[in-house]
Amino acid sequence: MMPLGLLGTGEKAEVMEIRERNRGVKPAAACCGPDGNGWSCRMENMGLRTGKVVEMLNNEGAGAMLIKVDESRIAIGRGMAMKIMVRRQG
Amino acid sequence: MNTAASSWEPSVKIPEFETRDLKRKSIAVAVAGNPNSGKSTLINGIAGTRLHVGNWPGVTVEKKEAVFEYRGRRIRLVDLPGTYSLSPYTQEEIISRDYLVREKPDVIVNVVDATNLERNLYLTVQLMELGIPVVMALNIFDEAEKKGYRIDTKAIEDMLGIAVVPTVATRKIGLDDLLKRAISFAEESPLRLPKHLIYGADAEAASRQIEDHLRKDHPSVAAAYPLRWLALKMMEGDSRVMEETGLDEGGLLGETLNHLRAAHEEDIESLMADARYAQASGLTREVMIRPAIRKMEITEKIDRIVLNRFLGIPIFLAAMWLVFKFTFDVSTPFADWIDAMTTGPFRRWAVAAMGFIHAPAWTASLVTDGIIAGVGFVLVFVPVIFAMMFFITFLEGSGYMARAAFVMDRAMHAIGLHGKSFIPMLLGFGCNVPAVYATRVLENPRDKALTSLLIPLMSCGARLPVYVVFIGAFFAAHAGTVLWSLYVMGIALAVLMGIMFKRTLFKGESPMFIMELPPYRMPSFRSLMIHTWEKGKHFLIKAGTYILAVSVLVWFLLNLPWGVQNKKDSYLGKAGQVIAPVLEPLGFGNWEAASSLVSGLIAKEIVVGTMGEIYAHKAKEDKKEQPSPTDDFREIGTSFLAASKKSVSNIFSTFGISSLSAQQDDESAGLKPVLRKTFTPLSAYAFIVFVLLYMPCVIVAIAMRQEFGTWKWFGIAFTYQMALAWSVAFVIYQGGKLIGIGG
Ligand SMILES: Nc1nc2c(ncn2[C@@H]2O[C@H](COP(=O)(O)OP(=O)(O)OP(=O)(O)O)[C@@H](O)[C@H]2O)c(=O)[nH]1
Ligand SMILES: [Mg+2]
């Protein structure tokens, strides 16, 4: 397992775990909310969830990165990408 | 995983059937779907209204309506902002959800991007829980077909109990069919409710318990919401629902919830989200066949270049440069034409008309010096504003704007923001007001506030008239560079202030960034026009209302107390004289400048309008010979043609921007020579910098108040900008004098 943020351009990986910002586990009753917690829920709504295969389209080592999930291209900040644990494929 | 079909059950229970008047007069249709799925295009296609369309997720941030008659019924289409789910995360999601839950539309048209079925179905599954019939518009069907996707619409209909109509909103294919299905679903409502997703035996039992409990003990709450939806949200622990209904987790409700949580290790929310997602992906697999090999899409090829580490920022800067260049190339000839018209024929006609009706001298002066001079000066900038809006719309519609946000993400971190905040700031160059509203796409209140504070530093179109007049008078030879320096100064100061705010008001964590990049698309001409109009019309409305009113007001302030000989002794002149000493160290401590700055608080373009009025009597004497009306008409026609020709040829010439000053200089009315008497080049520059920075206009203030529900942020913006404007103008003027330029 490795953080999504370390995946190189062109690599594919399966999402294993999405870590909530402040704690290891998702807090109970954490609804998607704008307070900064529950942000993993936001990603899930956009289709980035455990079990999905993602492709890294652009990772320049700094700044945001671009991943492909199903048919969507999602730009994601580095901080968030480091909290998504993936297993590299192929 | 079980197959999609087996876990759905029909939701119609015959005993609950209530007979309704089958031919209803008015039908409310909510159009909901993922961002960028084509909702606005679809509504435009159906109703022919001018809603905001753009290829940048989150364009519609408020709900908009179109009302029209169709076969004896009044149809109200409501365009909701795009949402990925009904859990409220961003403000636009909250708007959509509140509308759907509270207003209870008669039918939901769920616009689905057929090229991205699985993710879109996740929302569909949630929409189906609201107890309202759902008709799916399987949109962007053309692109899905091009990609070789085959979608079995009948299978979706059967499995979900909804109607499915393939559509191509851009070419109006399938829209009539869609509308008919939506109407019939609305009218046969109780029979056409979608099926329910079954979440598993104990979740269903809990849901039923909560529903019963609510019906019995909280009938008012039960009546106000779709009941099953409410029960499910409570099980998910949706804090917003709990807050709104005023229910707490005590008593029977808490017992049921605790029981369920204990059985599922606390995390019911994930459980339900997983169930919905499993449905969406299971369904996708059953109804869609895609080709085995995927071609590399054109979007990916372009992104390789546009998002490249080394090329990204240069490409962005080049794109912006082109926008500015084209804006001026296209618009300047038309601006000159309007200028020549308002100071020439229109003015002469007004004078003649006033003479003809024997209007008293003061009325004639009000019309010519007040209204025509004030509004005319501002109207000159309509072409510039529209041209700029057009090119920005093009960038938005093509999908490039979202890339700009991506590319700028790293740079934005320096000022404590991330790439997504970049778009509202960029829109600020057009007009700060929509820019403030565009901060709604930001999830985090902190980002919203910080971005809104920095937006007024983006030089909006309304400031352009002031620059252009002064640049024409003082810096004609370096027009492009001087103009560029103002925009860059705004950006540089935004960076500086961003860093300062980050250290003081906005400490705390670095914000999170997640956004979807749409595929590149060629925006249709029609949508470009609609959208440009949408953005630019505010300026026209402003010219016709505010600016007209303020011009009249300024005229009175300049001519009262009654019979003042010298404008200096008028009310506005006196106010100017009071303020002037404060501006003295900045190089423009004269009452004319101070008075026009005061009037510019309403809207910055009024600064030139007021100057026009103040100096009007001096400019008048310039016009000597009186051409006949037929000459006037000929002049209007031929000069318009010449302007169009010049506009086109400008695009192809490289020296576009320099034409701005050269042209203006010899055609513009007498304002410029007068300005040269009151200002030096140095104080003129200090003045336009002051105009750039001195405060957001009143309309921005209202927008900020609306967005935040408090005057606090506007207060902060006002204070820091006044201080900033004064200090920067001071440094420029005194510094310039010190090193001996143009003092
Ligand atoms: N090829 C194709 N493009 C479409 C179709 N419908 C819409 N588009 C394009 O998709 C883009 C987004 O359209 P909008 O109508 O702004 O989408 P929206 O759902 O209102 O977006 P938000 O308001 O941001 O949620 C535009 O560039 C449209 O031209 C379609 O049927 N086929
Ligand atoms: Mg829209």
Tab-separated table of C-alpha atoms in Angstrom, chain B residues 173-415:
chain	number	residue	atom	x	y	z
B	173	ILE	CA	-32.766	15.767	-30.035
B	174	GLY	CA	-35.230	13.934	-27.825
B	175	LEU	CA	-36.328	17.012	-25.936
B	176	ASP	CA	-39.931	16.942	-27.056
B	177	ASP	CA	-40.246	13.320	-26.110
B	178	LEU	CA	-38.650	14.080	-22.768
B	179	LEU	CA	-41.100	16.838	-22.037
B	180	LYS	CA	-44.069	14.646	-22.922
B	181	ARG	CA	-42.880	11.843	-20.682
B	182	ALA	CA	-42.209	14.269	-17.855
B	183	ILE	CA	-45.710	15.709	-18.111
B	184	SER	CA	-47.389	12.345	-18.218
B	185	PHE	CA	-45.324	11.141	-15.253
B	186	ALA	CA	-46.244	14.240	-13.298
B	187	GLU	CA	-49.920	13.803	-14.068
B	188	GLU	CA	-50.035	10.111	-13.284
B	189	SER	CA	-47.858	10.728	-10.258
B	190	PRO	CA	-48.734	8.135	-7.637
B	191	LEU	CA	-48.604	5.370	-10.226
B	192	ARG	CA	-45.271	6.497	-11.559
B	193	LEU	CA	-43.197	6.701	-8.424
B	194	PRO	CA	-39.800	5.082	-8.762
B	195	LYS	CA	-38.968	1.811	-7.092
B	196	HIS	CA	-37.255	1.715	-3.733
B	197	LEU	CA	-33.746	0.533	-3.191
B	198	ILE	CA	-33.746	-2.094	-0.448
B	199	TYR	CA	-30.942	-1.499	2.007
B	200	GLY	CA	-31.149	-4.842	3.771
B	201	ALA	CA	-33.587	-6.356	6.246
B	202	ASP	CA	-32.642	-4.559	9.440
B	203	ALA	CA	-32.121	-1.172	7.783
B	204	GLU	CA	-35.558	-1.497	6.209
B	205	ALA	CA	-37.071	-2.453	9.539
B	206	ALA	CA	-35.447	0.529	11.197
B	207	SER	CA	-36.630	2.834	8.449
B	208	ARG	CA	-40.177	1.619	8.847
B	209	GLN	CA	-40.010	2.098	12.606
B	210	ILE	CA	-38.773	5.651	12.223
B	211	GLU	CA	-41.407	6.425	9.636
B	212	ASP	CA	-44.157	5.156	11.917
B	213	HIS	CA	-42.746	7.023	14.851
B	214	LEU	CA	-42.589	10.276	12.921
B	215	ARG	CA	-46.062	9.884	11.554
B	216	LYS	CA	-47.453	9.317	14.999
B	217	ASP	CA	-45.444	11.618	17.224
B	218	HIS	CA	-44.293	14.351	14.879
B	219	PRO	CA	-47.028	14.683	12.282
B	220	SER	CA	-45.970	18.169	11.241
B	221	VAL	CA	-42.436	17.016	10.453
B	222	ALA	CA	-43.743	13.932	8.685
B	223	ALA	CA	-45.977	16.060	6.506
B	224	ALA	CA	-43.233	18.494	5.583
B	225	TYR	CA	-40.735	15.977	4.196
B	226	PRO	CA	-40.710	12.910	1.980
B	227	LEU	CA	-41.033	10.399	4.758
B	228	ARG	CA	-38.806	7.566	3.607
B	229	TRP	CA	-36.099	10.005	2.629
B	230	LEU	CA	-36.309	11.610	6.047
B	231	ALA	CA	-36.021	8.277	7.813
B	232	LEU	CA	-33.032	7.259	5.727
B	233	LYS	CA	-31.276	10.583	6.335
B	234	MET	CA	-31.816	10.197	10.054
B	235	MET	CA	-30.281	6.779	9.914
B	236	GLU	CA	-27.310	8.252	8.111
B	237	GLY	CA	-26.955	10.811	10.863
B	238	ASP	CA	-27.408	13.757	8.522
B	239	SER	CA	-26.813	16.647	10.896
B	240	ARG	CA	-28.595	19.138	8.665
B	241	VAL	CA	-31.800	17.152	8.725
B	242	MET	CA	-31.671	16.823	12.494
B	243	GLU	CA	-31.109	20.525	12.872
B	244	GLU	CA	-33.897	21.505	10.528
B	245	THR	CA	-36.530	19.226	11.921
B	246	GLY	CA	-35.547	20.104	15.458
B	247	LEU	CA	-35.668	16.419	16.419
B	248	ASP	CA	-33.029	14.946	18.646
B	249	GLU	CA	-31.828	11.439	19.135
B	250	GLY	CA	-33.772	10.942	22.308
B	251	GLY	CA	-36.645	8.584	22.929
B	252	LEU	CA	-37.851	6.098	20.411
B	253	LEU	CA	-35.822	7.585	17.583
B	254	GLY	CA	-32.547	7.253	19.461
B	255	GLU	CA	-33.367	3.727	20.466
B	256	THR	CA	-33.935	2.635	16.912
B	257	LEU	CA	-30.816	4.362	15.689
B	258	ASN	CA	-28.636	2.986	18.461
B	259	HIS	CA	-29.910	-0.467	17.833
B	260	LEU	CA	-29.039	-0.181	14.175
B	261	ARG	CA	-25.624	1.291	14.905
B	262	ALA	CA	-24.779	-1.436	17.322
B	263	ALA	CA	-25.575	-3.993	14.664
B	264	HIS	CA	-23.386	-2.260	12.102
B	265	GLU	CA	-20.457	-1.012	14.136
B	266	GLU	CA	-21.616	2.562	14.123
B	267	ASP	CA	-21.125	3.322	10.471
B	268	ILE	CA	-24.552	3.277	8.891
B	269	GLU	CA	-23.705	6.135	6.596
B	270	SER	CA	-21.014	4.170	4.778
B	271	LEU	CA	-23.245	1.167	4.687
B	272	MET	CA	-25.951	3.077	2.888
B	273	ALA	CA	-23.552	4.896	0.604
B	274	ASP	CA	-22.033	1.535	-0.301
B	275	ALA	CA	-25.441	0.079	-1.022
B	276	ARG	CA	-26.296	2.969	-3.342
B	277	TYR	CA	-23.008	2.765	-5.062
B	278	ALA	CA	-23.278	-0.962	-5.509
B	279	GLN	CA	-26.607	-0.321	-7.181
B	280	ALA	CA	-25.188	2.279	-9.485
B	281	SER	CA	-22.277	0.164	-10.576
B	282	GLY	CA	-24.294	-3.046	-10.750
B	283	LEU	CA	-26.859	-1.337	-12.909
B	284	THR	CA	-24.220	0.164	-15.157
B	285	ARG	CA	-22.741	-3.252	-15.750
B	286	GLU	CA	-26.110	-4.699	-16.659
B	287	VAL	CA	-27.357	-2.036	-19.010
B	288	MET	CA	-24.224	-0.827	-20.743
B	289	ILE	CA	-21.813	-2.460	-23.126
B	290	ARG	CA	-18.584	-0.659	-23.898
B	291	PRO	CA	-15.923	-1.529	-26.444
B	292	ALA	CA	-13.034	-3.581	-25.096
B	293	ILE	CA	-10.260	-1.241	-26.179
B	294	ARG	CA	-10.323	2.366	-25.216
B	295	LYS	CA	-8.774	4.903	-27.546
B	296	MET	CA	-6.749	7.691	-26.068
B	297	GLU	CA	-9.155	10.562	-26.098
B	298	ILE	CA	-8.445	13.915	-27.591
B	299	THR	CA	-8.979	15.504	-24.171
B	300	GLU	CA	-6.120	13.470	-22.757
B	301	LYS	CA	-3.862	14.428	-25.619
B	302	ILE	CA	-4.520	18.127	-25.100
B	303	ASP	CA	-4.111	17.789	-21.359
B	304	ARG	CA	-0.681	16.255	-21.820
B	305	ILE	CA	0.461	19.574	-23.243
B	306	VAL	CA	-1.711	22.065	-21.416
B	307	LEU	CA	-1.063	20.629	-17.956
B	308	ASN	CA	2.621	19.987	-18.529
B	309	ARG	CA	4.874	21.103	-15.724
B	310	PHE	CA	6.876	23.489	-17.870
B	311	LEU	CA	4.322	24.497	-20.445
B	312	GLY	CA	1.259	24.881	-18.230
B	313	ILE	CA	1.841	28.374	-16.890
B	314	PRO	CA	3.287	29.871	-20.077
B	315	ILE	CA	0.303	28.522	-22.016
B	316	PHE	CA	-2.041	30.034	-19.475
B	317	LEU	CA	-0.329	33.419	-19.647
B	318	ALA	CA	-0.387	33.311	-23.429
B	319	ALA	CA	-4.099	32.503	-23.365
B	320	MET	CA	-4.773	35.454	-21.101
B	321	TRP	CA	-2.679	37.745	-23.257
B	322	LEU	CA	-4.680	36.688	-26.287
B	323	VAL	CA	-7.932	37.371	-24.454
B	324	PHE	CA	-6.829	40.906	-23.648
B	325	LYS	CA	-5.456	41.545	-27.092
B	326	PHE	CA	-8.534	40.282	-28.889
B	327	THR	CA	-10.761	42.174	-26.510
B	328	PHE	CA	-9.201	45.473	-27.415
B	329	ASP	CA	-8.677	44.721	-31.072
B	330	VAL	CA	-12.286	43.820	-31.592
B	331	SER	CA	-13.872	46.422	-29.398
B	332	THR	CA	-11.861	49.614	-29.803
B	333	PRO	CA	-13.218	50.651	-33.196
B	334	PHE	CA	-16.771	50.221	-31.917
B	335	ALA	CA	-15.956	52.109	-28.747
B	336	ASP	CA	-14.610	54.964	-30.821
B	337	TRP	CA	-17.723	54.869	-32.923
B	338	ILE	CA	-20.042	55.115	-29.899
B	339	ASP	CA	-17.891	57.886	-28.521
B	340	ALA	CA	-18.097	59.830	-31.744
B	341	MET	CA	-21.854	59.321	-31.842
B	342	THR	CA	-22.620	60.430	-28.288
B	343	THR	CA	-20.380	63.463	-28.397
B	344	GLY	CA	-21.347	64.271	-31.996
B	345	PRO	CA	-24.762	63.684	-33.578
B	346	PHE	CA	-26.679	62.632	-30.445
B	347	ARG	CA	-25.515	65.622	-28.539
B	348	ARG	CA	-26.347	67.947	-31.410
B	349	TRP	CA	-29.785	66.409	-31.788
B	350	ALA	CA	-30.455	66.760	-28.097
B	351	VAL	CA	-29.444	70.406	-28.210
B	352	ALA	CA	-31.647	70.937	-31.263
B	353	ALA	CA	-34.586	69.135	-29.673
B	354	MET	CA	-34.263	71.154	-26.502
B	355	GLY	CA	-34.235	74.328	-28.529
B	356	PHE	CA	-37.246	73.168	-30.509
B	357	ILE	CA	-39.398	72.574	-27.445
B	358	HIS	CA	-38.112	75.761	-25.832
B	359	ALA	CA	-36.871	73.897	-22.821
B	360	PRO	CA	-35.485	76.081	-20.070
B	361	ALA	CA	-31.731	76.316	-20.080
B	362	TRP	CA	-31.331	74.173	-17.007
B	363	THR	CA	-33.286	71.261	-18.531
B	364	ALA	CA	-31.204	71.455	-21.661
B	365	SER	CA	-28.086	71.380	-19.555
B	366	LEU	CA	-29.397	68.438	-17.510
B	367	VAL	CA	-30.001	66.447	-20.676
B	368	THR	CA	-26.828	67.281	-22.541
B	369	ASP	CA	-24.282	67.836	-19.780
B	370	GLY	CA	-25.846	65.477	-17.289
B	371	ILE	CA	-27.411	62.535	-19.033
B	372	ILE	CA	-25.719	62.439	-22.412
B	373	ALA	CA	-22.280	63.267	-21.084
B	374	GLY	CA	-22.559	60.956	-18.070
B	375	VAL	CA	-24.174	57.928	-19.663
B	376	GLY	CA	-22.414	58.467	-22.977
B	377	PHE	CA	-19.011	58.243	-21.405
B	378	VAL	CA	-19.926	54.947	-19.875
B	379	LEU	CA	-21.665	53.504	-22.930
B	380	VAL	CA	-18.415	53.824	-24.818
B	381	PHE	CA	-17.198	50.854	-22.848
B	382	VAL	CA	-20.010	48.494	-23.701
B	383	PRO	CA	-18.071	46.975	-26.618
B	384	VAL	CA	-15.013	46.373	-24.444
B	385	ILE	CA	-17.035	44.683	-21.736
B	386	PHE	CA	-18.905	42.482	-24.177
B	387	ALA	CA	-15.769	41.507	-26.038
B	388	MET	CA	-14.025	40.548	-22.816
B	389	MET	CA	-17.020	38.541	-21.634
B	390	PHE	CA	-17.138	36.796	-24.974
B	391	PHE	CA	-13.573	35.563	-24.778
B	392	ILE	CA	-13.821	34.553	-21.141
B	393	THR	CA	-16.998	32.661	-22.003
B	394	PHE	CA	-15.147	30.922	-24.767
B	395	LEU	CA	-12.433	29.776	-22.370
B	396	GLU	CA	-15.086	28.590	-19.942
B	397	GLY	CA	-17.128	26.810	-22.545
B	398	SER	CA	-14.169	25.049	-24.085
B	399	GLY	CA	-13.197	23.499	-20.759
B	400	TYR	CA	-9.896	25.337	-20.532
B	401	MET	CA	-10.880	27.423	-17.521
B	402	ALA	CA	-10.905	24.390	-15.261
B	403	ARG	CA	-7.381	23.576	-16.476
B	404	ALA	CA	-6.246	27.044	-15.547
B	405	ALA	CA	-7.396	26.309	-12.008
B	406	PHE	CA	-5.367	23.118	-12.055
B	407	VAL	CA	-2.242	24.778	-13.386
B	408	MET	CA	-2.452	27.628	-10.906
B	409	ASP	CA	-2.973	25.387	-7.897
B	410	ARG	CA	0.647	25.441	-6.835
B	411	ALA	CA	0.931	29.214	-7.121
B	412	MET	CA	-2.315	29.698	-5.217
B	413	HIS	CA	-0.962	27.763	-2.259
B	414	ALA	CA	1.393	30.658	-1.608
B	415	ILE	CA	-1.574	32.827	-0.715
